[in-house]
Short mmCIF file of C-alpha atoms in Angstrom, two decimals:
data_model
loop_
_atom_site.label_atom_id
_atom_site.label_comp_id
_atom_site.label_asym_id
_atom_site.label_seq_id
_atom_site.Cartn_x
_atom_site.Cartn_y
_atom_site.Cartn_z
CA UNK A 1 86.67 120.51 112.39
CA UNK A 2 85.23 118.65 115.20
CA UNK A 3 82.69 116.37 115.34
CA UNK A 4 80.46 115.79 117.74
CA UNK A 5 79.68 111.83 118.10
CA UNK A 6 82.46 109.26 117.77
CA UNK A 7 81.52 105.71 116.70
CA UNK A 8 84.29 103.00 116.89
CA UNK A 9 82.16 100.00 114.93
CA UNK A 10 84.64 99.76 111.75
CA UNK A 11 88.49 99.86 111.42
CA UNK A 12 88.23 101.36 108.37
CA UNK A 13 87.61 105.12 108.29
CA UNK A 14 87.66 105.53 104.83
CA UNK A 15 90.12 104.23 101.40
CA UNK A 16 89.98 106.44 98.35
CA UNK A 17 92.01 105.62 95.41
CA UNK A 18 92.83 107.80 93.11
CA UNK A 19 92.69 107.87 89.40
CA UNK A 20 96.20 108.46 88.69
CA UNK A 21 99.40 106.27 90.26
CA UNK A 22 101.64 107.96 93.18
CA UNK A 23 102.21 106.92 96.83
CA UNK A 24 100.04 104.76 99.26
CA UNK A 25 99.94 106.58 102.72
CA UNK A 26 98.22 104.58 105.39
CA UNK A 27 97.05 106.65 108.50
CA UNK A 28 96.74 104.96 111.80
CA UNK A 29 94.77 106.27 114.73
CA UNK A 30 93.65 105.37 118.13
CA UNK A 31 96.46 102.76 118.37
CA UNK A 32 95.95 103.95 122.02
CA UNK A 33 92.77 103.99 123.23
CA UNK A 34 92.92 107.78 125.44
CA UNK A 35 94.12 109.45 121.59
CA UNK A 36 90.40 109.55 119.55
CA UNK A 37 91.80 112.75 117.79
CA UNK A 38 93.14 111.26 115.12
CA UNK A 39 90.36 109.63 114.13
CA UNK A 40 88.25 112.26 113.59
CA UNK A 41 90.92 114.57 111.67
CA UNK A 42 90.90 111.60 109.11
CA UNK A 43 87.26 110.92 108.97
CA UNK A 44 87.35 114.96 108.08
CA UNK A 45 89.77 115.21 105.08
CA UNK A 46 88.11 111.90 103.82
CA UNK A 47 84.89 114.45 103.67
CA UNK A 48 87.20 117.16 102.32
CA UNK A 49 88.17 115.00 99.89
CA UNK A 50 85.45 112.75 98.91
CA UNK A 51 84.98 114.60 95.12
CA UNK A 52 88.75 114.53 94.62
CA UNK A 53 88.94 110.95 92.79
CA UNK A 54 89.99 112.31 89.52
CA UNK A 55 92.59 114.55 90.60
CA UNK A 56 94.10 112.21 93.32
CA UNK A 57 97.17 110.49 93.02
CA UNK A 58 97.42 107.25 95.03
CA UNK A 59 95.82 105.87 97.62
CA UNK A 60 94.79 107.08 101.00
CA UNK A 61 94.13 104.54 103.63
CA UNK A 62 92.35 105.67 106.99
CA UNK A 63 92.56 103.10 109.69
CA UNK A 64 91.44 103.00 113.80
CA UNK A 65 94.02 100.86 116.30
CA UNK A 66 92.45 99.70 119.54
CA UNK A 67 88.75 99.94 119.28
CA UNK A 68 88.21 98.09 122.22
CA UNK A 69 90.07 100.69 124.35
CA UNK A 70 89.10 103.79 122.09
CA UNK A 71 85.76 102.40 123.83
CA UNK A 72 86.67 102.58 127.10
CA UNK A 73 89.12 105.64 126.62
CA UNK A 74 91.95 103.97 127.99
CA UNK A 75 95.27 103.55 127.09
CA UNK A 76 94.82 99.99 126.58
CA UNK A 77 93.48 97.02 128.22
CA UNK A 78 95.64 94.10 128.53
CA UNK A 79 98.64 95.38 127.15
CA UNK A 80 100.21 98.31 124.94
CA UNK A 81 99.14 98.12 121.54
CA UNK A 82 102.26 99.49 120.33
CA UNK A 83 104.92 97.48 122.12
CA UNK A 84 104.09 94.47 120.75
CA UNK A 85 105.20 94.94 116.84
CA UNK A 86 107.88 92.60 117.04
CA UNK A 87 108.22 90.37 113.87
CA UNK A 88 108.32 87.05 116.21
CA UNK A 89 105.30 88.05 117.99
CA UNK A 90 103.13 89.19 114.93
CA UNK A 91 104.22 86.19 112.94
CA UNK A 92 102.76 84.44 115.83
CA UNK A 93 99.48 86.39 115.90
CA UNK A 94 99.09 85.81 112.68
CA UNK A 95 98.95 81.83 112.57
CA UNK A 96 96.92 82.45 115.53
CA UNK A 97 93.13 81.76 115.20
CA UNK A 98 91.45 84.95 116.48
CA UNK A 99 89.43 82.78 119.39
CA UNK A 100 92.97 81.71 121.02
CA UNK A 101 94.45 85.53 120.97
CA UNK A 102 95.17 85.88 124.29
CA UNK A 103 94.72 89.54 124.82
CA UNK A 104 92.53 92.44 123.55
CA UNK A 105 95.24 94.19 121.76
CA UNK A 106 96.78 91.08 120.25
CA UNK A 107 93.66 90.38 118.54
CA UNK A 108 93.13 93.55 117.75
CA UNK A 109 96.43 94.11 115.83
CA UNK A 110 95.24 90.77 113.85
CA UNK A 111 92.40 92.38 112.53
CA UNK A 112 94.62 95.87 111.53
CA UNK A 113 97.54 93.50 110.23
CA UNK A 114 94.89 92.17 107.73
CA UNK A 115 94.53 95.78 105.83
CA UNK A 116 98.33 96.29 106.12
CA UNK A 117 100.00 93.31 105.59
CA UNK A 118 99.06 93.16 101.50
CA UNK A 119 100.35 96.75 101.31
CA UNK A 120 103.91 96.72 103.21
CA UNK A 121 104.62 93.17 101.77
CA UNK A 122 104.58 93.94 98.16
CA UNK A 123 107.32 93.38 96.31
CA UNK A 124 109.21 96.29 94.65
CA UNK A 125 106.32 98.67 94.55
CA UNK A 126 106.57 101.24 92.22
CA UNK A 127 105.57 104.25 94.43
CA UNK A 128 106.54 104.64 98.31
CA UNK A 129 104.50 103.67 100.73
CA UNK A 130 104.06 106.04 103.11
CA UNK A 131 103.17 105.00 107.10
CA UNK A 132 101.71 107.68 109.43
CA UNK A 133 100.89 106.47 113.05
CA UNK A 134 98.63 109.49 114.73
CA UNK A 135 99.43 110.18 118.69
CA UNK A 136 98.35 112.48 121.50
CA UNK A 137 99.74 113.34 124.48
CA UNK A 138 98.86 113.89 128.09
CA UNK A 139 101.09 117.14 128.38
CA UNK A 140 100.02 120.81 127.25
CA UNK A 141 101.16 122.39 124.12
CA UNK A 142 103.65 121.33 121.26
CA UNK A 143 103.33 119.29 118.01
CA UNK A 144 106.51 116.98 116.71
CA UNK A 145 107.02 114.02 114.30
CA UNK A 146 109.49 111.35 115.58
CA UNK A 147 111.53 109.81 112.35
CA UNK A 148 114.54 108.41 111.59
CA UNK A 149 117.39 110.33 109.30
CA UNK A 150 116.63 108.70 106.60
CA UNK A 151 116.75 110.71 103.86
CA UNK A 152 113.45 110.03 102.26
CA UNK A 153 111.61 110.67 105.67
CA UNK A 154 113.76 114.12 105.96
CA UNK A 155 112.78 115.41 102.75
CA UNK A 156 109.63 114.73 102.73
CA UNK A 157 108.93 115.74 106.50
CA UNK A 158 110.64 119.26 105.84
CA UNK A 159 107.87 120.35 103.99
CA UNK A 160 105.44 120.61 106.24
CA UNK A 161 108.45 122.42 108.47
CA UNK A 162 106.97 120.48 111.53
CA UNK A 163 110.02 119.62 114.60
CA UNK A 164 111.44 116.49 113.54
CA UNK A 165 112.99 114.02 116.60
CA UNK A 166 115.44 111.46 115.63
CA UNK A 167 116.51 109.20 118.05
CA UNK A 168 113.46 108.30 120.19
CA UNK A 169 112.08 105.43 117.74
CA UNK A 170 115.37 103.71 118.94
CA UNK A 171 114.55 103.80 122.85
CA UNK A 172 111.18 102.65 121.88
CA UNK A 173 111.19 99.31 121.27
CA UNK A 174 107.87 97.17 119.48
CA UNK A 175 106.33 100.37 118.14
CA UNK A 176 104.45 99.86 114.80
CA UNK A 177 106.83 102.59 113.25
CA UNK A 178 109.64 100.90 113.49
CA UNK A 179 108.14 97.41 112.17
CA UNK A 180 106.92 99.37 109.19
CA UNK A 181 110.35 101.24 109.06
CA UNK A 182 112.37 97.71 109.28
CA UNK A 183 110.37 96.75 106.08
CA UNK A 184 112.02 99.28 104.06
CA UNK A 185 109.10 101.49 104.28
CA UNK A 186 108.54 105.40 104.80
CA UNK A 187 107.09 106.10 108.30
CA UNK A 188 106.74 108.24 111.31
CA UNK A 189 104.51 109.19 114.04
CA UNK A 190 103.25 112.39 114.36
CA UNK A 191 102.66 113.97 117.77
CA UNK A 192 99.75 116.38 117.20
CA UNK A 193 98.64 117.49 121.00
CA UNK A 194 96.82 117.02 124.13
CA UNK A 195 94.65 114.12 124.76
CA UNK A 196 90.93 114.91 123.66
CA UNK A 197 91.46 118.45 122.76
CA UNK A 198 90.49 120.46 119.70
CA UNK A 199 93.80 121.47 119.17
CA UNK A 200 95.03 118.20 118.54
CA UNK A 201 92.73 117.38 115.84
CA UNK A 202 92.99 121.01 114.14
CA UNK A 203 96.89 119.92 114.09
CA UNK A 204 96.48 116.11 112.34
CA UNK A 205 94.22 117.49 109.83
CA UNK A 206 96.65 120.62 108.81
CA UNK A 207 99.69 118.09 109.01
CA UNK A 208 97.60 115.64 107.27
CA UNK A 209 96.21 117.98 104.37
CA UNK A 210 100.42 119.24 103.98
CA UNK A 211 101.35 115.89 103.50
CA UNK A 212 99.34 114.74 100.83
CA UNK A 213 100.30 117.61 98.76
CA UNK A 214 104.37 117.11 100.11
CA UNK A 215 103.93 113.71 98.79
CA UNK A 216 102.36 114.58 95.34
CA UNK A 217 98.59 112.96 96.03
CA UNK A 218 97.10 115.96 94.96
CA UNK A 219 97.65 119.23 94.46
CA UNK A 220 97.71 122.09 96.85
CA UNK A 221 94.98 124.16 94.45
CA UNK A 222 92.86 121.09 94.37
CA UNK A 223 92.18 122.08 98.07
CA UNK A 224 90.04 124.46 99.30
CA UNK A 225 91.41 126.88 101.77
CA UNK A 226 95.02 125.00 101.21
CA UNK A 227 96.89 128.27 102.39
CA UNK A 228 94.79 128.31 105.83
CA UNK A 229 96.06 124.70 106.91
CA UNK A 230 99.72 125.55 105.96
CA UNK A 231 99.59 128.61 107.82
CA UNK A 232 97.88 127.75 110.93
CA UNK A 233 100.70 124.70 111.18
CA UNK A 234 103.36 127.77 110.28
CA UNK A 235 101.98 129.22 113.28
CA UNK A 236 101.98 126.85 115.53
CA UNK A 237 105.64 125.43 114.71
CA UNK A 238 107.26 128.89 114.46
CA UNK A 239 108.60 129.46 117.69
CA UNK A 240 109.71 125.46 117.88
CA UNK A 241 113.21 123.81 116.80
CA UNK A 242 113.11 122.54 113.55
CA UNK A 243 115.52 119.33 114.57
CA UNK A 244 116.12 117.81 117.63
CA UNK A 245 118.08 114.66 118.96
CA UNK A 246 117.12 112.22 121.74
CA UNK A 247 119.28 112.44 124.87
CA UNK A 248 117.21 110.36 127.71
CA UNK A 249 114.65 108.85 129.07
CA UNK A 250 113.19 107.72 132.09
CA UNK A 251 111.73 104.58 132.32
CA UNK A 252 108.70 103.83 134.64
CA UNK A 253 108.89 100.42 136.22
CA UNK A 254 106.20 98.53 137.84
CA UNK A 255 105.46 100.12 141.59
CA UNK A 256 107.57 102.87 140.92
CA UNK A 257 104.42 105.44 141.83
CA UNK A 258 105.51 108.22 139.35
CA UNK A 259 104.23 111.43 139.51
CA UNK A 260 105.34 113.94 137.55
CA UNK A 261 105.63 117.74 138.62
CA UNK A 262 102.61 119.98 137.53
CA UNK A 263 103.34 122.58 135.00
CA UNK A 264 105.35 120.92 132.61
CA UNK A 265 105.44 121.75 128.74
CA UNK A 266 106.33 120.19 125.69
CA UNK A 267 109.99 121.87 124.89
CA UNK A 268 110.40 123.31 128.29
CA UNK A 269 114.05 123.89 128.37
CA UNK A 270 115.54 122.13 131.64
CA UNK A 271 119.06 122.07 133.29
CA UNK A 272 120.89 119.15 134.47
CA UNK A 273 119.65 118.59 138.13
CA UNK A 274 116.24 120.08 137.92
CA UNK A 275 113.33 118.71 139.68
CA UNK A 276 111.09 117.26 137.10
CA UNK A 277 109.39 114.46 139.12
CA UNK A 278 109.18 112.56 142.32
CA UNK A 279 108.54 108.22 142.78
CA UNK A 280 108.45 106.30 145.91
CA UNK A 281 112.20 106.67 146.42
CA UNK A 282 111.98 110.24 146.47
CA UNK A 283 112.75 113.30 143.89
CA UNK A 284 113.61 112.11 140.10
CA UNK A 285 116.07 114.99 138.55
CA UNK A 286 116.92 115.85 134.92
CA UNK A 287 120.14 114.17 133.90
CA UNK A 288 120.83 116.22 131.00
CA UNK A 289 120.57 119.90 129.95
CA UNK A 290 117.89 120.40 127.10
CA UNK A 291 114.37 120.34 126.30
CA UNK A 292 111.56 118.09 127.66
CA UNK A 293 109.53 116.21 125.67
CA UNK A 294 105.93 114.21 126.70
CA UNK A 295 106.27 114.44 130.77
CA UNK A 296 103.13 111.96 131.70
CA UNK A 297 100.50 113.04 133.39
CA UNK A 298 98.29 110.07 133.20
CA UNK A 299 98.40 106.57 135.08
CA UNK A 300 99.23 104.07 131.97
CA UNK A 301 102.34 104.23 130.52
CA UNK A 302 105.73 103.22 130.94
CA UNK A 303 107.97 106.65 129.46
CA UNK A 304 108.05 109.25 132.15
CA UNK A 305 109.65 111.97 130.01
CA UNK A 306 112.06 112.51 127.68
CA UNK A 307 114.86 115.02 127.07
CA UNK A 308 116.46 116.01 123.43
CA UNK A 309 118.90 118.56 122.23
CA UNK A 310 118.86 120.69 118.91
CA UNK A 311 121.02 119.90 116.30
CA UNK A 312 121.19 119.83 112.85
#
């Protein structure tokens, strides 16, 4: 599944419309500029699926977030990408010419808001649309989706029997999830793995390839090898909890030095006073008994770690 060179020259990875009606799902990678796995998972199913016109269902829309920073591999460059979806601020980029955009990933969200905006503002469509945004993390191991509980997003998300996390879209705040939530849309982001790592890709296309056929696009005997991609993400989930709920977590503020503790795993259980981390006032210890989820180990970002809780 992986390929070797990665260009960045067009937003659009690929669009193929199907011959019969069913659901628009719109894919969005490298919204951060250090997670390039997405990217190439979707350029590989667009391959896979190429020859598939006539039995598709729908549309599938492949689109790239931060070019600029996918370029540099950085996080961002003047600001995070996806903290700024807030309805004020992209009305404003929008009656923006694109020479007075102040900042690399304003401008850049003009240019992605031009492919989205005539899907997510139609009127009463008569299939869902569908909003995947594809992430990586800087931490080893572990796959997740973050959603709401709406009903819609459960059903169709416990198909592909991947953890679900509810709660965390609400102590993120400007993500473009929750914009494309707010407008009555279906959408989550799905956590796939490790920054720049094989096994992060090998996870977005599995999830990927489950979700068309969760969502009706196409059938799973209109794929070959279907089984394989819906038991390697069997695998990998199996030992995880299917549903979890947001508890805390810690913010980084500017100076604060952070520096997490080495070792740390995606669902790591932890106990109430553990020492996860240390800043420049001294050792930073788990408030809550549960799991951890995303401990950073890189220099940009603002979410130190989180901790959740099963439920049901």
């Amino acid at each position: 599944m992986k390929t070797e060179h990665i260009e960045y020259s067009d937003r659009l990875i690929g669009d193929l419309r199907g011959d019969h009606p069913g659901p628009t799902i719109i894919t969005l990678a490298g919204i951060h500029g250090n997670e390039p796995t997405g990217i190439e998972a979707i350029r590989y199913i667009f391959e896979k699926l190429e020859s598939k016109k006539s039995e598709f269902h729908g549309r599938f829309l492949g689109l790239i977030g931060n070019i600029e920073a996918l370029r540099e591999q950085k996080r961002y460059i003047d600001e995070d990408m996806n903290r700024i979806w807030f309805t004020s601020i992209l009305d404003k980029i929008r009656r923006t010419p694109i020479e007075e955009v102040k900042t690399a990933e304003r401008r850049e969200t003009k240019k992605l808001l031009e492919f989205i905006d005539p899907i997510i503002m139609e009127e009463d469509p008569e299939y869902p649309v569908i909003f995947v945004d594809l992430h990586s993390f800087s931490a080893e191991s572990g796959l997740f989706v973050i959603s709401t509980r709406d009903d819609r997003n459960v059903e169709l998300l416990a198909q592909l029997r991947i953890p679900l996390i509810f709660g965390i879209e609400k102590a993120l705040h400007g993500t473009a999830l929750k914009y494309i939530q707010n407008t009555g849309n279906i959408g989550f982001a799905f956590e796939t793995g490790q920054h720049f790592t094989e096994f992060a890709e090998d996870n977005a296309t599995a999830g990927l390839m489950c979700l068309l056929v969760a969502s009706g696009c196409i059938l799973a005997s209109e794929i070959d090898d279907f089984t394989r991609y819906y038991d390697y993400l069997n695998t990998q989930t199996e030992d995880l909890p299917h549903k979890v709920e947001f508890l805390y977590k810690h913010i980084i503020e500017p100076d604060d030095r952070f520096e997490m503790r080495p070792g740390f795993k995606n669902f790591d259980r932890v106990q109430k006073g553990d020492w996860l981390a240390n800043d420049r006032h001294g050792k930073i210890l788990a408030q809550r008994n549960g799991y951890i989820l995303m401990p950073l180990y890189q220099e940009q970002g603002e979410d130190g770690f989180f901790i959740v809780e099963e439920c049901e």
